[in-house]
């Protein structure tokens, strides 16, 4: 059983296109949870949806995602089921012109089946419910997903982009549509992130690794434990003695 959560500040009637797309293209046992409150930040709506969910596996999909295909949901969670260390699986976010969209890790490689990254946008992700929640100190939208990935990584899990799950993402369209100064909120949230983690996420790149369909990394077969160790080493210089419990 998988809960598909739509965190949004739009009313339900404005989501019918996405809801129909989910219903027509999702397979297996799933339910849809809509967490909608225009007064809430992205983090608050995400947490509200998580609190409503009773499933062990969750897919969180933003209201500006489209392009779902039959079986997209089960394909997105298959790595979660198979790999105990994989906690966040992101779809490959694509622009309208068919080119890869932003990933927060500047990884645009479409060749490997799986791409392990230090962090990923939470626009279309599947993850295991570990008890970690989004930090509601981040207002509006922005950097709550960086922070979420940081805490997931600290807990010993890895983030992965599923190369075979392509969806279209319109990039913060919702918050730009409503009457808020999105750019100002983004800058304020960036300052909060730097204050909390003591580094600039736009200047420090968390190491990425490319994995093919057999689990090979740069021609060498590595276990999930090996990969996790590799990713952690790539982050040690930036994160050592700089992380507090959220």
Phi, psi and omega in degrees: 000130179235134173264128176259111186259130173251100175275127188203159171252011177269152173290157185303322183296340177272002183250004189298327178297313179293318180299316178298319180297320178295312183298316184287335187249349181275145180236168180077197184267113182212160172225159181248129177242126177254118177251096189234117174206114184294339179276350184268153171280172176301316180298318180294316178293325177295315180294322178300317177296318178297321180292334178277343186276139176247004183270158177281330179247137184231138167249128178247122185231126181286161184283358178251027176256141174211178179088023178292149181235161182304126179084009182304321185291317180289326177294327181289325185266355187298326178291326178299318182291322185277335189238112182294341181266345178279121183247329179233125175242122179255143168293159173280110183282128182242149174279168180299331182277003177089004177265155181298138178272178180302143181238357186071347177245006180054039178253115183240018182284121181260004185282310185289158176289319179234140175235114179273130186229161179288329181202160184210149173300153181258026183292326177208089185230153169246140178205159175278140177282109183253000184095348177286135180240166177283141182283115184280004172288342177275118185269156181061238180219138177130127177074351172292332178282321173304313182297318179299315179296323178299316182287328174295317178297319180296330179283357175100013181254170180237157176253139185225140170263127178274105185298332184274001179245095182261128175224158178266136182233131183263008166061084175059028183298321185297309184290339175280341180279328184272170188277069175223154176273088187300317182297323178293316177299320181297318180293320178295319179292325177299317179298320178295319179297313181297320179295323183284316187256348177065032168203158181269115182294342178274349179252331181257116180268125175281135188300138176250156177221147182252131184235130177272186188293344179259003180087015180279137177241112181052041177084357182243131181280125181233145175282170177299322179297319178297316181296318180298319177298319180298315181294321180296319179298324180293341182258349190301318183298322183279331191250347186302126178061021183239006186246127174249157175296138179286000000 
